[in-house]
mmCIF file of C-alpha atoms in Angstrom:
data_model
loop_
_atom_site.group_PDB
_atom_site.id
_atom_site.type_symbol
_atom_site.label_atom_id
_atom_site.label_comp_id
_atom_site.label_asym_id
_atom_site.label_seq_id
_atom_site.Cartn_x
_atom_site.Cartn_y
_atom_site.Cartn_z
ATOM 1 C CA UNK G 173 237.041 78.829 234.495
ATOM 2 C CA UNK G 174 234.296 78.407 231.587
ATOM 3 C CA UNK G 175 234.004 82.537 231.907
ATOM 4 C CA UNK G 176 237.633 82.560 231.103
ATOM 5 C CA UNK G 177 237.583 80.039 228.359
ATOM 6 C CA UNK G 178 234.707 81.998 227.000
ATOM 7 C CA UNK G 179 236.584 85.399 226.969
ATOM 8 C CA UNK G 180 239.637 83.936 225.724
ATOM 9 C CA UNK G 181 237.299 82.063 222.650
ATOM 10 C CA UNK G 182 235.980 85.474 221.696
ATOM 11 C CA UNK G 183 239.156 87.482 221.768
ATOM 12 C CA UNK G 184 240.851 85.039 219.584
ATOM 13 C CA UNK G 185 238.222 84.807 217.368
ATOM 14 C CA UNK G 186 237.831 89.029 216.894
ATOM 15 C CA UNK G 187 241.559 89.027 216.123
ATOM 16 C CA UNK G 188 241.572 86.610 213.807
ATOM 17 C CA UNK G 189 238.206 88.280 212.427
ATOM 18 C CA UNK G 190 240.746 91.410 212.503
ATOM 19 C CA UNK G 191 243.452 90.143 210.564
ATOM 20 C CA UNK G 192 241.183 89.222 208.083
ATOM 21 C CA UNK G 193 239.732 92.424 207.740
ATOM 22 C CA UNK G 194 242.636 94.346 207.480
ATOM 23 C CA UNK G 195 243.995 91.929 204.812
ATOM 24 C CA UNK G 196 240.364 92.154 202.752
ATOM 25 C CA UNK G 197 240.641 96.026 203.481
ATOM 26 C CA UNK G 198 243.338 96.374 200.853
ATOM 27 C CA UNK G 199 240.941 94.217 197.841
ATOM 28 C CA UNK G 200 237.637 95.748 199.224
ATOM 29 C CA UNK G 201 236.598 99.546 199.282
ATOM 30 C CA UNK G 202 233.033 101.514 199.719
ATOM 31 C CA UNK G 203 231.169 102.726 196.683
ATOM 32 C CA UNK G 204 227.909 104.923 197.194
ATOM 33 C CA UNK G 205 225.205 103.819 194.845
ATOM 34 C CA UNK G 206 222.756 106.802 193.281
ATOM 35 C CA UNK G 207 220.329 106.541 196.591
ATOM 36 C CA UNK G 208 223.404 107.043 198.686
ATOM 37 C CA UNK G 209 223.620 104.042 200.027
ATOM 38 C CA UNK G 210 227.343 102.381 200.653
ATOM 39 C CA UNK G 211 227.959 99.095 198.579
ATOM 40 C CA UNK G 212 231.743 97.153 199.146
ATOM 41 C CA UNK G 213 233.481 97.256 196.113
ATOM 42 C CA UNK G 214 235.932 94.053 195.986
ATOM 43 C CA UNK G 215 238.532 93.188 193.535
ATOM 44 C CA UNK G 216 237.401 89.342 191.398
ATOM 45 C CA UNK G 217 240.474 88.893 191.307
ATOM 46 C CA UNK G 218 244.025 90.242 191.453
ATOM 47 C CA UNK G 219 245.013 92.017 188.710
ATOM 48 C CA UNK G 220 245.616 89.383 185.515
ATOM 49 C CA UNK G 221 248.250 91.262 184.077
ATOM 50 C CA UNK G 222 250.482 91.002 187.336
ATOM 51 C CA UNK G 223 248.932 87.599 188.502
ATOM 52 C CA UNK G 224 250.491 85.445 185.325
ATOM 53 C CA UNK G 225 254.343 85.672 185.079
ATOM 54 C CA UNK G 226 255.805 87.303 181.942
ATOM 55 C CA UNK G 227 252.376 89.481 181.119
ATOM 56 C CA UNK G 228 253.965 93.169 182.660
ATOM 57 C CA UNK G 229 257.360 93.191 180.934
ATOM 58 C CA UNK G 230 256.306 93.249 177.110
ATOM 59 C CA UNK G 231 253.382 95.508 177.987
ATOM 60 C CA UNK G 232 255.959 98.079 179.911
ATOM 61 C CA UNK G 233 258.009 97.966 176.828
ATOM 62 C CA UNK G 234 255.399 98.819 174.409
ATOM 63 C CA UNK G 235 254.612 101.540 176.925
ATOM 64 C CA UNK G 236 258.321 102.595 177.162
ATOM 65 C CA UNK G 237 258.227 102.854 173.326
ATOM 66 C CA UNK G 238 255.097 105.017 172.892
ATOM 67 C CA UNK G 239 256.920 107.590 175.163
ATOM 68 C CA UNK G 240 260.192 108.142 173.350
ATOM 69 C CA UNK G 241 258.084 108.535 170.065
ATOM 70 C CA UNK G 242 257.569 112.238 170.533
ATOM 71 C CA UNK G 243 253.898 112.935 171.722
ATOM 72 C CA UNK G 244 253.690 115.127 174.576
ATOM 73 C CA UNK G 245 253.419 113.198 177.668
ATOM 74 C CA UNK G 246 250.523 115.877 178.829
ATOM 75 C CA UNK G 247 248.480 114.574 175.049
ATOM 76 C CA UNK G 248 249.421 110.702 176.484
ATOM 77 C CA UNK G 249 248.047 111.292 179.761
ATOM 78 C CA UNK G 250 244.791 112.470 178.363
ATOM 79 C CA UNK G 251 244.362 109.789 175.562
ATOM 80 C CA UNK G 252 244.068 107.672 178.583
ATOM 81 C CA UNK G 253 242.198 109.076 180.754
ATOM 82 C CA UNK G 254 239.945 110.112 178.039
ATOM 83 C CA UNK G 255 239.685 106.406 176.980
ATOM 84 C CA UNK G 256 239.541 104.960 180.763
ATOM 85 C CA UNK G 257 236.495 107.448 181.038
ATOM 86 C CA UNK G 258 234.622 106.136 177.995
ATOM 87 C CA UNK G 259 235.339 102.280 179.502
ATOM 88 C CA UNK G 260 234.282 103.524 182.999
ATOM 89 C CA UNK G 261 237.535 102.159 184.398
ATOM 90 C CA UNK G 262 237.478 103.910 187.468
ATOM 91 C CA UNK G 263 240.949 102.003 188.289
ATOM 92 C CA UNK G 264 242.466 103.764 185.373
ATOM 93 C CA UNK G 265 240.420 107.159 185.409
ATOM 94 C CA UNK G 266 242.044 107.579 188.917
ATOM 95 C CA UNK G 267 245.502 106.524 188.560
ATOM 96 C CA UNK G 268 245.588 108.338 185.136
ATOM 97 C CA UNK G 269 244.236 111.719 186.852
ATOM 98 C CA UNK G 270 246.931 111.451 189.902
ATOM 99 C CA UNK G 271 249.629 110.777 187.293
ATOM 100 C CA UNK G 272 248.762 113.779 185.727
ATOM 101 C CA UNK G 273 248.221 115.850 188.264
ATOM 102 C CA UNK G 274 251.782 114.630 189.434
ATOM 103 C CA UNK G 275 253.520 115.809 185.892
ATOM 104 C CA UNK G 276 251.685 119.370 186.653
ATOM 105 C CA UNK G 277 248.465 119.376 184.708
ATOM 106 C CA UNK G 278 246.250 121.680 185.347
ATOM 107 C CA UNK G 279 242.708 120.769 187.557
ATOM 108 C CA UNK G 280 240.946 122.667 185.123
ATOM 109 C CA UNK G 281 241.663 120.063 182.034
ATOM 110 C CA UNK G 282 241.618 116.969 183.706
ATOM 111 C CA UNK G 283 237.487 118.510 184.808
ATOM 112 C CA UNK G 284 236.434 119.001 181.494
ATOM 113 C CA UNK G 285 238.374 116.268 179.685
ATOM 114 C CA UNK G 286 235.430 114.198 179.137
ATOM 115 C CA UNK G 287 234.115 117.387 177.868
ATOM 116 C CA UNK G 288 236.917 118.372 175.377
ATOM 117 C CA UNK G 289 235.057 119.515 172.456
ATOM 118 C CA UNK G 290 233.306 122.531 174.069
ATOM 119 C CA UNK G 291 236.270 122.815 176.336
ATOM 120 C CA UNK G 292 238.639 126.207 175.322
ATOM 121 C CA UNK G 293 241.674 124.498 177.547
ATOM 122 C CA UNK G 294 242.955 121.862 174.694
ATOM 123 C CA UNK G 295 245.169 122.935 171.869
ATOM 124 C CA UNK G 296 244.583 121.922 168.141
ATOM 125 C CA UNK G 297 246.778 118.777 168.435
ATOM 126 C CA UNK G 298 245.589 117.252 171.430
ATOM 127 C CA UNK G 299 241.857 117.941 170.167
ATOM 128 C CA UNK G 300 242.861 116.057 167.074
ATOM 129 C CA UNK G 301 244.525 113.258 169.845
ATOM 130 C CA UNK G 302 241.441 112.867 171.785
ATOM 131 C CA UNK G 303 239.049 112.930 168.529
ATOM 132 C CA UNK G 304 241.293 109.903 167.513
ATOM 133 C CA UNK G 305 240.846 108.194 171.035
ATOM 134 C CA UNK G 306 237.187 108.540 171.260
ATOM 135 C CA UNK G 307 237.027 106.822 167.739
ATOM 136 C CA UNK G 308 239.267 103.921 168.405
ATOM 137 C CA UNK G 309 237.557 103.204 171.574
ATOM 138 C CA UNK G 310 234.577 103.321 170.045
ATOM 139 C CA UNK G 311 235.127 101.118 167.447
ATOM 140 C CA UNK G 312 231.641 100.029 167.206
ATOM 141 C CA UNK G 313 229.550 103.078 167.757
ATOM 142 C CA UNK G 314 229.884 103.452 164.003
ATOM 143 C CA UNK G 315 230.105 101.780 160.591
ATOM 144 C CA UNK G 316 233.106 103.918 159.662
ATOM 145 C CA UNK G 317 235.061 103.368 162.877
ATOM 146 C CA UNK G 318 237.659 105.777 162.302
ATOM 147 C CA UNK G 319 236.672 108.061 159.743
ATOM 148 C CA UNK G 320 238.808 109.779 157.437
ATOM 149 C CA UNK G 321 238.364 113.164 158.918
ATOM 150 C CA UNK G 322 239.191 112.438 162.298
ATOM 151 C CA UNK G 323 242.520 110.359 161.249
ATOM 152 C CA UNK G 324 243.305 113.167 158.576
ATOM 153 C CA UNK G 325 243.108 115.828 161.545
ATOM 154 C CA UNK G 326 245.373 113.436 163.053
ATOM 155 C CA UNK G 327 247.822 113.395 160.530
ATOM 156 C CA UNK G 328 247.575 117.327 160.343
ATOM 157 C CA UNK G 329 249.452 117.280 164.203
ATOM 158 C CA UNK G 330 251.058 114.517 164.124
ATOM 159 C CA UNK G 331 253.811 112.170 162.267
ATOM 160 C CA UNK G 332 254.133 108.754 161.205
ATOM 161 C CA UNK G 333 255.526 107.431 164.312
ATOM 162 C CA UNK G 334 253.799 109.568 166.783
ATOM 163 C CA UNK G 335 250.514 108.602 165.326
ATOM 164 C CA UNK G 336 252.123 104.972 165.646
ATOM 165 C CA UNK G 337 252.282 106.225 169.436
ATOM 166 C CA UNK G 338 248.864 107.683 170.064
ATOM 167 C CA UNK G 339 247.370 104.553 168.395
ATOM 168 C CA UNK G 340 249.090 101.792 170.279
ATOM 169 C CA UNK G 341 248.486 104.081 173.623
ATOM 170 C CA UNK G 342 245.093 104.017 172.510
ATOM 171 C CA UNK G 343 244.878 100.593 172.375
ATOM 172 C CA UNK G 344 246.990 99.759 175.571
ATOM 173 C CA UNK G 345 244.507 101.954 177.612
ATOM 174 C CA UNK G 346 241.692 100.203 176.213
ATOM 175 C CA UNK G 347 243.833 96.912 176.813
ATOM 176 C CA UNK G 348 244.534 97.868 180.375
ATOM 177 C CA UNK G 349 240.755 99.165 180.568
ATOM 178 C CA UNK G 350 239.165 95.667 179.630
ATOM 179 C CA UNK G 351 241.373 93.792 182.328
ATOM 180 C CA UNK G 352 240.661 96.057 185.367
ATOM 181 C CA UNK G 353 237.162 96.782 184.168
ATOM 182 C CA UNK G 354 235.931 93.062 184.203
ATOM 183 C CA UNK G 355 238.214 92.146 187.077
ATOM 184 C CA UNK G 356 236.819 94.922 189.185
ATOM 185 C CA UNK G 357 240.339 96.200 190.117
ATOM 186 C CA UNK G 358 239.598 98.962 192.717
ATOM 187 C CA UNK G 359 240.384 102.875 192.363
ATOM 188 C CA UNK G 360 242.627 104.141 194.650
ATOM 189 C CA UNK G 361 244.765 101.044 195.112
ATOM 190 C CA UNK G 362 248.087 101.208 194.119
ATOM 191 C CA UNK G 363 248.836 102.591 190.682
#
């Protein structure tokens, strides 16, 4: 009878333990530190911006905005992912990249976006897009944030209210970037 009890105690107790895992699986993934080792990677806490009511729907509609303004949505998809890069978002670096890939960009220019400047894949304007991303990202790097030559090759491409665009996608991704970043929000969960 106590053998019983015993097995029973244990088999409740690795199902429950079960459960639990497979509800932490979906907050906690594997990283691989530089000596190879594998290190859990879990979430601080869900994601802020879906967590508080009423946070999503104004941030969608900026979003919706920036896309009927004219920019490309190939130059919008690299703005951020160039920007998630810089802010080691790996949340954003990977959604951004699959979203891509999904609206047919080519492997070979989401490789060497990080890269752009010695990259022969980008076109004029979205050089002048990503010149402007790395500078608004960077915003302290330099005592002339955004200097005159990289907005004025801006303005060369683009008009007054797609620059209005690339700037406030600019800042969303960094907005966006910030949250996951400090929140730990894991890459690869859902987009």
């Amino acid at each position: 009878m106590q053998s019983t009890q015993s097995t029973q105690s244990t088999q409740s107790t690795q199902s429950t333990q079960s459960t639990q895992d497979a509800q932490g699986a979906q907050d906690t993934k594997t990283a691989q530190d530089p000596q190879g080792s594998q290190t859990p990677v879990q979430a601080r806490i869900s994601n802020p911006a879906l967590l508080l009511p009423g946070v999503m729907e104004p941030v969608l509609a900026v979003l919706k905005s920036v896309k009927k303004a004219g920019v490309p949505q190939t130059t919008l998809d690299l703005v951020h992912l160039r920007a998630s890069q810089i802010n080691g978002c790996s949340y954003c670096v990977h959604g951004g990249t699959l979203q891509a890939q999904k609206a047919g960009e080519r492997d070979e220019r989401l490789h060497t976006v990080a890269a752009w400047a010695d990259a022969p894949f980008f076109t004029p304007a979205e050089r002048a897009a990503l010149a402007l991303t790395e500078a608004v990202t960077r915003l302290s790097d330099r005592t002339d944030p955004v200097p005159d030559a990289v907005w004025n090759e801006a303005v060369a491409h683009y008009d007054e209210r797609q620059l209005a665009a690339l700037v406030l996608m600019i800042g969303m991704t960094n907005f966006f970037n910030r949250v996951n970043v400090s929140t730990r929000q894991i890459a690869g969960a859902a987009w």
